Amino acid sequence: MENSTQFEEIFNAKIERGDFIEPKDWMPEKYRKTLLRQISQHAHSEVIGMQPEGNFITRAPSLRRKAVLLAKVQDEAGHGLYLYSACETLGISREELLDQLHTGKAKYSSIFNYPTITWADMGAIGWLVDGAAIINQVMLQRTSYGPYSRAMVRICKEESFHQRQGYEIMCVLANGTAEQKALAQDALDRWWWPSIMMFGPPDGESKNSADSIRWKIKRETNDELRQKFIDRTVGQAEFIGLVIPDKDLKWNEARGHYDYGKINWEEFNKVVAGNGVCNKKRMAHHIKSQEEGKWVREAANAYAKKKADREKNILVA
Ligand code: BYC
């Protein structure tokens, strides 16, 4: 019988080789906890992220826009489901996961605590929020935990469509009337800084990064991904004649990257601590929906049981 040191050596060798760790493999408790923390935060973000855009489904400016937005919001629910399932492979139930969200024990992305005010916000979310998410998630397709990696492969395919639909909304507005262009610029002004905060605190203050990089859960650091996003997005803004609200944004020839201004980490910490504009509203809405949907879940379970019993030829009263 192997002892835990030998198990750990096997685990480390797998990580070293770039093999996936699968649910039944031995893993250090801290690796399991880190995965649970990150994947559940990710799942909660997808589901809470349905709210800001859901706010505009009844107000989309055309049937085409409404159908696309509905499909996008539904995709986010699907992403949440893949990720909750990946969490469950680590030995936690859906009920416990939701309890952690509702009691504030588990976080979700800071970005979803900002309000959606105009239709242009739908464009900005797709372009910037999904755009930032893709940069992060492309890396996560090669994460070391098998179920998380496989979920990310599917999610990334849909996410790149989401980013393009958002950018298309911005293109149309930016090329429209002066009022429409102003709406697009206003949305960019409000969503730019929160979007670049999505990548998390600067590397020097990222307490989880060292372990996550060592275990190949994360393959790039918060600041590396943030820089990648900024470098990619500046040209897209210029192309449609919008101005990124950062007076310090400047191409740095020596670094081969854009330099950017100071991020307001006080605002980030405030939002993550639960004191953003919409934190309380988002959570109250989720709890209410969860309670109102209880009878649907009970009915679905009862129907599944009845069907299974009937298949076993057991009569149920
Ligand atoms: N918001 O040590 P760090 C989407 C927390 S949804 C809130 O660097 P880590 C979409 C962090 O949890 C996609 N909290 O952490 C849906 C940690 O606190 P704890 C969302 C944040 O984990 C609908 C502390 O700060 N994507 O695409 O190494 C519509 C220190 O941070 C945030 C994901 O969830 C934040 N922004 O790195 C449209 C990606 N950042 O837990 C679109 C998966 C940090 O120690 N997650 N914190 O108490 C990750 O890649 C990583 O968890 C992060 C942070 C890069 C976010």
Short mmCIF file of C-alpha atoms and ligand atoms in Angstrom, two decimals:
data_model
loop_
_atom_site.label_atom_id
_atom_site.label_comp_id
_atom_site.label_asym_id
_atom_site.label_seq_id
_atom_site.Cartn_x
_atom_site.Cartn_y
_atom_site.Cartn_z
CA MET A 1 0.00 0.00 0.00
CA GLU A 2 1.40 3.37 -1.00
CA ASN A 3 1.67 6.08 1.65
CA SER A 4 0.57 9.71 1.15
CA THR A 5 4.10 10.85 0.19
CA GLN A 6 4.07 8.36 -2.66
CA PHE A 7 0.61 9.56 -3.71
CA GLU A 8 1.91 13.11 -3.67
CA GLU A 9 4.89 12.13 -5.84
CA ILE A 10 2.55 10.55 -8.39
CA PHE A 11 0.34 13.68 -8.32
CA ASN A 12 3.34 16.00 -8.78
CA ALA A 13 4.69 13.89 -11.64
CA LYS A 14 1.33 14.09 -13.42
CA ILE A 15 1.25 17.87 -13.03
CA GLU A 16 4.85 18.05 -14.24
CA ARG A 17 4.06 15.98 -17.36
CA GLY A 18 0.96 18.06 -18.07
CA ASP A 19 -1.44 15.11 -17.54
CA PHE A 20 -4.96 15.82 -16.33
CA ILE A 21 -5.91 15.14 -12.73
CA GLU A 22 -9.24 13.28 -12.76
CA PRO A 23 -11.92 13.11 -10.01
CA LYS A 24 -10.90 9.68 -8.70
CA ASP A 25 -7.17 10.49 -8.62
CA TRP A 26 -5.49 11.29 -5.32
CA MET A 27 -4.98 15.02 -4.90
CA PRO A 28 -3.68 17.25 -2.08
CA GLU A 29 -6.54 18.69 -0.01
CA LYS A 30 -5.35 22.24 -0.76
CA TYR A 31 -5.47 21.56 -4.52
CA ARG A 32 -9.07 20.32 -4.14
CA LYS A 33 -10.05 23.35 -2.05
CA THR A 34 -8.44 25.80 -4.48
CA LEU A 35 -10.26 24.19 -7.40
CA LEU A 36 -13.56 24.24 -5.54
CA ARG A 37 -13.09 27.91 -4.67
CA GLN A 38 -12.22 28.95 -8.21
CA ILE A 39 -14.66 26.74 -10.15
CA SER A 40 -17.57 27.60 -7.85
CA GLN A 41 -16.76 31.32 -8.13
CA HIS A 42 -16.73 30.84 -11.87
CA ALA A 43 -20.07 28.96 -11.88
CA HIS A 44 -21.72 31.59 -9.66
CA SER A 45 -20.39 34.34 -11.96
CA GLU A 46 -22.00 32.76 -15.00
CA VAL A 47 -25.36 32.48 -13.26
CA ILE A 48 -25.35 35.88 -11.52
CA GLY A 49 -24.05 37.30 -14.82
CA MET A 50 -27.42 36.47 -16.38
CA GLN A 51 -29.07 39.26 -14.37
CA PRO A 52 -27.51 42.43 -15.85
CA GLU A 53 -28.28 41.29 -19.40
CA GLY A 54 -31.60 39.67 -18.48
CA ASN A 55 -32.62 43.22 -17.56
CA PHE A 56 -32.75 44.13 -21.27
CA ILE A 57 -34.48 41.09 -22.80
CA THR A 58 -37.87 42.82 -22.80
CA ARG A 59 -36.32 46.05 -24.05
CA ALA A 60 -34.13 44.83 -26.93
CA PRO A 61 -34.53 47.20 -29.91
CA SER A 62 -35.61 44.51 -32.43
CA LEU A 63 -36.80 40.91 -32.58
CA ARG A 64 -33.38 39.84 -33.90
CA ARG A 65 -31.60 41.52 -30.98
CA LYS A 66 -34.07 39.99 -28.52
CA ALA A 67 -33.57 36.45 -29.91
CA VAL A 68 -29.77 36.81 -29.80
CA LEU A 69 -29.77 38.22 -26.25
CA LEU A 70 -32.11 35.46 -25.03
CA ALA A 71 -29.82 32.82 -26.52
CA LYS A 72 -26.77 34.44 -24.93
CA VAL A 73 -28.32 34.60 -21.47
CA GLN A 74 -29.42 30.99 -21.83
CA ASP A 75 -25.83 30.04 -22.77
CA GLU A 76 -24.63 31.59 -19.49
CA ALA A 77 -27.03 29.30 -17.59
CA GLY A 78 -25.56 26.35 -19.48
CA HIS A 79 -22.02 27.44 -18.56
CA GLY A 80 -23.09 27.60 -14.93
CA LEU A 81 -24.41 24.04 -15.18
CA TYR A 82 -21.19 22.60 -16.69
CA LEU A 83 -19.20 24.32 -13.95
CA TYR A 84 -21.48 23.27 -11.08
CA SER A 85 -21.14 19.71 -12.40
CA ALA A 86 -17.34 20.06 -12.42
CA CYS A 87 -17.56 21.23 -8.77
CA GLU A 88 -19.71 18.22 -7.85
CA THR A 89 -16.92 15.88 -9.02
CA LEU A 90 -14.88 17.33 -6.14
CA GLY A 91 -17.34 16.04 -3.54
CA ILE A 92 -19.75 18.91 -2.91
CA SER A 93 -23.50 19.09 -3.59
CA ARG A 94 -25.37 21.73 -5.61
CA GLU A 95 -27.27 22.71 -2.45
CA GLU A 96 -24.04 23.34 -0.55
CA LEU A 97 -22.68 25.40 -3.45
CA LEU A 98 -25.76 27.61 -3.54
CA ASP A 99 -25.73 27.93 0.23
CA GLN A 100 -22.13 29.21 0.04
CA LEU A 101 -23.22 31.79 -2.54
CA HIS A 102 -26.23 32.95 -0.56
CA THR A 103 -24.35 33.25 2.72
CA GLY A 104 -21.53 35.22 1.08
CA LYS A 105 -18.97 32.47 1.70
CA ALA A 106 -18.39 32.07 -2.04
CA LYS A 107 -17.63 35.00 -4.29
CA TYR A 108 -18.66 35.77 -7.86
CA SER A 109 -17.08 38.14 -10.32
CA SER A 110 -17.00 41.80 -9.28
CA ILE A 111 -18.16 42.86 -12.75
CA PHE A 112 -21.75 41.75 -12.24
CA ASN A 113 -22.33 44.25 -9.45
CA TYR A 114 -22.50 47.16 -11.87
CA PRO A 115 -25.88 48.28 -13.26
CA THR A 116 -26.97 48.02 -16.89
CA ILE A 117 -28.46 51.38 -17.79
CA THR A 118 -28.79 51.60 -21.59
CA TRP A 119 -28.95 49.21 -24.55
CA ALA A 120 -25.29 50.06 -25.29
CA ASP A 121 -24.42 48.25 -22.06
CA MET A 122 -25.41 44.99 -23.81
CA GLY A 123 -22.77 45.78 -26.42
CA ALA A 124 -20.16 46.73 -23.83
CA ILE A 125 -20.77 43.57 -21.79
CA GLY A 126 -20.40 41.28 -24.80
CA TRP A 127 -17.38 43.11 -26.16
CA LEU A 128 -15.50 43.82 -22.91
CA VAL A 129 -16.81 41.43 -20.24
CA ASP A 130 -17.02 38.36 -22.47
CA GLY A 131 -13.83 39.56 -24.16
CA ALA A 132 -12.01 39.62 -20.81
CA ALA A 133 -13.57 36.29 -19.84
CA ILE A 134 -12.28 34.64 -23.04
CA ILE A 135 -8.70 35.77 -22.45
CA ASN A 136 -8.87 34.12 -19.01
CA GLN A 137 -10.78 31.06 -20.20
CA VAL A 138 -8.57 30.22 -23.18
CA MET A 139 -5.83 29.67 -20.59
CA LEU A 140 -8.22 27.60 -18.44
CA GLN A 141 -8.83 25.15 -21.31
CA ARG A 142 -5.36 23.83 -20.38
CA THR A 143 -5.98 23.80 -16.63
CA SER A 144 -4.77 20.68 -14.83
CA TYR A 145 -8.16 19.40 -13.59
CA GLY A 146 -9.85 17.33 -16.33
CA PRO A 147 -13.54 18.20 -15.73
CA TYR A 148 -12.76 21.96 -15.49
CA SER A 149 -10.67 21.88 -18.65
CA ARG A 150 -13.34 20.03 -20.64
CA ALA A 151 -16.05 22.45 -19.46
CA MET A 152 -13.86 25.36 -20.56
CA VAL A 153 -13.42 23.98 -24.09
CA ARG A 154 -17.19 24.07 -24.63
CA ILE A 155 -17.61 27.41 -22.89
CA CYS A 156 -14.89 29.12 -24.94
CA LYS A 157 -16.63 28.24 -28.22
CA GLU A 158 -19.80 30.02 -27.08
CA GLU A 159 -17.96 32.86 -25.39
CA SER A 160 -16.21 33.92 -28.60
CA PHE A 161 -19.64 34.19 -30.28
CA HIS A 162 -20.82 36.31 -27.32
CA GLN A 163 -17.86 38.65 -27.68
CA ARG A 164 -18.56 39.15 -31.38
CA GLN A 165 -22.26 39.85 -30.84
CA GLY A 166 -21.33 42.53 -28.28
CA TYR A 167 -18.73 44.12 -30.56
CA GLU A 168 -21.28 44.11 -33.40
CA ILE A 169 -23.76 46.06 -31.23
CA MET A 170 -20.99 48.59 -30.47
CA CYS A 171 -20.02 48.84 -34.19
CA VAL A 172 -23.62 49.61 -35.18
CA LEU A 173 -24.04 52.22 -32.43
CA ALA A 174 -20.64 53.80 -33.06
CA ASN A 175 -21.49 54.16 -36.75
CA GLY A 176 -25.04 55.40 -36.08
CA THR A 177 -26.37 58.83 -35.15
CA ALA A 178 -24.44 61.18 -32.84
CA GLU A 179 -26.74 60.11 -29.97
CA GLN A 180 -26.12 56.43 -30.64
CA LYS A 181 -22.36 56.99 -30.76
CA ALA A 182 -22.58 58.88 -27.46
CA LEU A 183 -24.43 55.91 -25.90
CA ALA A 184 -21.66 53.55 -27.05
CA GLN A 185 -18.93 55.87 -25.68
CA ASP A 186 -20.78 56.25 -22.36
CA ALA A 187 -21.03 52.46 -22.01
CA LEU A 188 -17.30 52.07 -22.77
CA ASP A 189 -16.53 54.78 -20.19
CA ARG A 190 -18.48 52.92 -17.48
CA TRP A 191 -17.43 49.34 -18.28
CA TRP A 192 -13.73 49.75 -19.15
CA TRP A 193 -12.21 49.93 -15.67
CA PRO A 194 -14.48 47.31 -14.06
CA SER A 195 -13.61 44.99 -16.99
CA ILE A 196 -9.88 45.23 -16.43
CA MET A 197 -10.45 44.63 -12.69
CA MET A 198 -12.08 41.28 -13.58
CA PHE A 199 -8.62 39.70 -13.85
CA GLY A 200 -8.20 40.07 -10.11
CA PRO A 201 -5.69 41.92 -7.91
CA PRO A 202 -2.19 42.77 -9.16
CA ASP A 203 0.25 39.84 -9.07
CA GLY A 204 2.00 41.14 -5.94
CA GLU A 205 -1.28 40.94 -4.02
CA SER A 206 -2.74 37.78 -5.55
CA LYS A 207 -2.59 35.38 -2.61
CA ASN A 208 -3.73 32.32 -4.58
CA SER A 209 -1.62 32.70 -7.72
CA ALA A 210 1.58 31.00 -6.54
CA ASP A 211 -0.17 27.71 -5.69
CA SER A 212 -2.46 27.89 -8.71
CA ILE A 213 0.43 28.44 -11.12
CA ARG A 214 2.49 25.67 -9.47
CA TRP A 215 -0.41 23.24 -9.85
CA LYS A 216 -1.13 24.50 -13.40
CA ILE A 217 -4.69 25.47 -12.41
CA LYS A 218 -3.82 28.94 -13.74
CA ARG A 219 -1.18 29.06 -16.46
CA GLU A 220 -0.81 32.84 -16.65
CA THR A 221 -0.91 35.48 -13.94
CA ASN A 222 -3.62 38.11 -13.37
CA ASP A 223 -1.41 40.94 -14.69
CA GLU A 224 -0.27 38.96 -17.75
CA LEU A 225 -3.87 38.28 -18.75
CA ARG A 226 -4.93 41.87 -18.04
CA GLN A 227 -2.14 43.13 -20.31
CA LYS A 228 -3.17 40.71 -23.07
CA PHE A 229 -6.76 41.97 -22.89
CA ILE A 230 -5.74 45.64 -23.03
CA ASP A 231 -3.33 45.05 -25.94
CA ARG A 232 -6.05 43.28 -27.90
CA THR A 233 -8.89 45.71 -27.16
CA VAL A 234 -7.26 49.10 -27.88
CA GLY A 235 -7.23 48.51 -31.66
CA GLN A 236 -10.87 47.34 -31.58
CA ALA A 237 -11.93 50.61 -29.89
CA GLU A 238 -9.92 52.68 -32.38
CA PHE A 239 -11.43 50.80 -35.32
CA ILE A 240 -14.94 51.92 -34.38
CA GLY A 241 -13.89 55.44 -33.35
CA LEU A 242 -14.40 55.07 -29.60
CA VAL A 243 -11.95 56.34 -26.99
CA ILE A 244 -10.80 54.20 -24.07
CA PRO A 245 -11.20 56.32 -20.90
CA ASP A 246 -7.55 56.16 -19.81
CA LYS A 247 -5.35 59.18 -20.48
CA ASP A 248 -2.22 57.16 -19.62
CA LEU A 249 -2.90 54.48 -22.23
CA LYS A 250 0.13 54.56 -24.54
CA TRP A 251 1.99 52.07 -26.71
CA ASN A 252 5.36 51.23 -25.17
CA GLU A 253 7.71 50.23 -27.96
CA ALA A 254 10.36 48.84 -25.60
CA ARG A 255 7.89 46.57 -23.75
CA GLY A 256 5.88 45.72 -26.85
CA HIS A 257 2.71 46.42 -24.85
CA TYR A 258 0.38 49.28 -23.95
CA ASP A 259 1.12 51.10 -20.71
CA TYR A 260 -2.05 51.89 -18.80
CA GLY A 261 -3.22 54.10 -15.94
CA LYS A 262 -3.68 53.33 -12.27
CA ILE A 263 -6.49 50.94 -11.44
CA ASN A 264 -8.76 51.93 -8.56
CA TRP A 265 -8.19 48.90 -6.33
CA GLU A 266 -10.14 50.53 -3.51
CA GLU A 267 -13.24 50.35 -5.69
CA PHE A 268 -12.47 46.70 -6.55
CA ASN A 269 -12.08 45.76 -2.86
CA LYS A 270 -15.30 47.55 -2.00
CA VAL A 271 -17.26 45.65 -4.67
CA VAL A 272 -15.71 42.28 -3.75
CA ALA A 273 -16.56 42.94 -0.08
CA GLY A 274 -20.25 43.18 -1.07
CA ASN A 275 -20.62 46.95 -1.22
CA GLY A 276 -20.91 47.61 -4.94
CA VAL A 277 -23.94 49.27 -6.51
CA CYS A 278 -25.84 46.03 -7.19
CA ASN A 279 -24.43 43.34 -4.82
CA LYS A 280 -27.47 43.23 -2.57
CA LYS A 281 -29.94 43.36 -5.45
CA ARG A 282 -28.18 40.53 -7.31
CA MET A 283 -28.21 38.24 -4.29
CA ALA A 284 -31.80 39.05 -3.30
CA HIS A 285 -32.95 38.27 -6.85
CA HIS A 286 -31.09 34.95 -6.91
CA ILE A 287 -32.48 33.85 -3.54
CA LYS A 288 -36.02 34.82 -4.59
CA SER A 289 -35.74 32.89 -7.90
CA GLN A 290 -34.32 29.90 -6.07
CA GLU A 291 -37.29 29.88 -3.67
CA GLU A 292 -39.86 30.46 -6.41
CA GLY A 293 -38.39 27.63 -8.51
CA LYS A 294 -38.49 25.11 -5.65
CA TRP A 295 -41.80 23.58 -6.76
CA VAL A 296 -40.45 23.12 -10.32
CA ARG A 297 -37.40 21.23 -9.05
CA GLU A 298 -39.61 19.12 -6.77
CA ALA A 299 -42.01 18.36 -9.62
CA ALA A 300 -39.12 17.43 -11.96
CA ASN A 301 -37.63 15.11 -9.31
CA ALA A 302 -41.02 13.53 -8.60
CA TYR A 303 -41.59 12.95 -12.33
CA ALA A 304 -38.12 11.43 -12.77
CA LYS A 305 -38.72 9.12 -9.82
CA LYS A 306 -42.14 8.10 -11.11
CA LYS A 307 -40.68 7.33 -14.54
CA ALA A 308 -37.80 5.33 -13.07
CA ASP A 309 -40.16 3.39 -10.80
CA ARG A 310 -42.48 2.63 -13.71
CA GLU A 311 -39.51 1.34 -15.72
CA LYS A 312 -38.76 -1.00 -12.84
CA ASN A 313 -42.41 -2.08 -12.99
CA ILE A 314 -43.12 -0.76 -9.55
CA LEU A 315 -46.56 0.72 -9.11
CA VAL A 316 -46.51 4.11 -7.46
CA ALA A 317 -49.67 5.30 -5.84
N1 BYC B 1 -14.28 39.37 -8.59
O1 BYC B 1 -5.55 35.45 -5.29
P1 BYC B 1 -6.41 35.98 -6.39
C1 BYC B 1 -18.58 35.41 -17.72
C2 BYC B 1 -10.87 37.35 -5.39
S1 BYC B 1 -18.33 34.94 -16.10
C3 BYC B 1 -14.49 38.88 -7.36
O2 BYC B 1 -5.74 36.56 -7.57
P2 BYC B 1 -7.38 33.76 -7.98
C4 BYC B 1 -19.84 36.03 -18.12
C5 BYC B 1 -10.39 35.92 -5.39
O3 BYC B 1 -11.47 34.99 -5.45
C6 BYC B 1 -16.63 34.48 -16.06
N2 BYC B 1 -13.49 38.35 -6.62
O4 BYC B 1 -7.46 34.84 -6.81
C7 BYC B 1 -21.03 35.65 -17.52
C8 BYC B 1 -9.62 35.87 -4.10
O5 BYC B 1 -10.49 35.73 -2.98
P3 BYC B 1 -10.65 34.34 -2.15
C9 BYC B 1 -15.97 34.76 -14.76
C10 BYC B 1 -12.27 38.30 -7.19
O6 BYC B 1 -8.54 32.85 -7.83
C11 BYC B 1 -22.21 36.29 -17.86
C12 BYC B 1 -9.04 37.26 -3.98
O7 BYC B 1 -9.83 38.09 -4.79
N3 BYC B 1 -14.63 34.20 -14.87
O8 BYC B 1 -17.72 35.21 -18.48
O9 BYC B 1 -6.01 33.15 -8.07
C13 BYC B 1 -22.22 37.32 -18.82
C14 BYC B 1 -7.58 37.32 -4.39
O10 BYC B 1 -7.42 37.05 -5.78
C15 BYC B 1 -12.01 38.76 -8.47
C16 BYC B 1 -14.04 33.48 -13.89
O11 BYC B 1 -14.60 33.30 -12.84
C17 BYC B 1 -13.08 39.32 -9.19
N4 BYC B 1 -12.94 39.84 -10.42
O12 BYC B 1 -7.56 34.63 -9.32
C18 BYC B 1 -21.01 37.68 -19.43
C19 BYC B 1 -12.68 32.92 -14.21
N5 BYC B 1 -10.70 38.58 -8.75
O13 BYC B 1 -11.41 33.41 -3.09
C20 BYC B 1 -19.84 37.02 -19.11
C21 BYC B 1 -12.18 31.89 -13.23
C22 BYC B 1 -10.16 38.03 -7.66
O14 BYC B 1 -9.27 33.82 -1.87
N6 BYC B 1 -11.47 32.49 -12.13
N7 BYC B 1 -11.09 37.86 -6.72
O15 BYC B 1 -11.44 34.71 -0.94
C23 BYC B 1 -10.17 32.86 -12.20
O16 BYC B 1 -9.50 32.73 -13.22
C24 BYC B 1 -9.54 33.38 -10.93
O17 BYC B 1 -10.32 32.98 -9.83
C25 BYC B 1 -9.35 34.93 -10.92
C26 BYC B 1 -8.73 35.34 -9.57
C27 BYC B 1 -8.39 35.34 -12.04
C28 BYC B 1 -10.68 35.65 -11.09
#
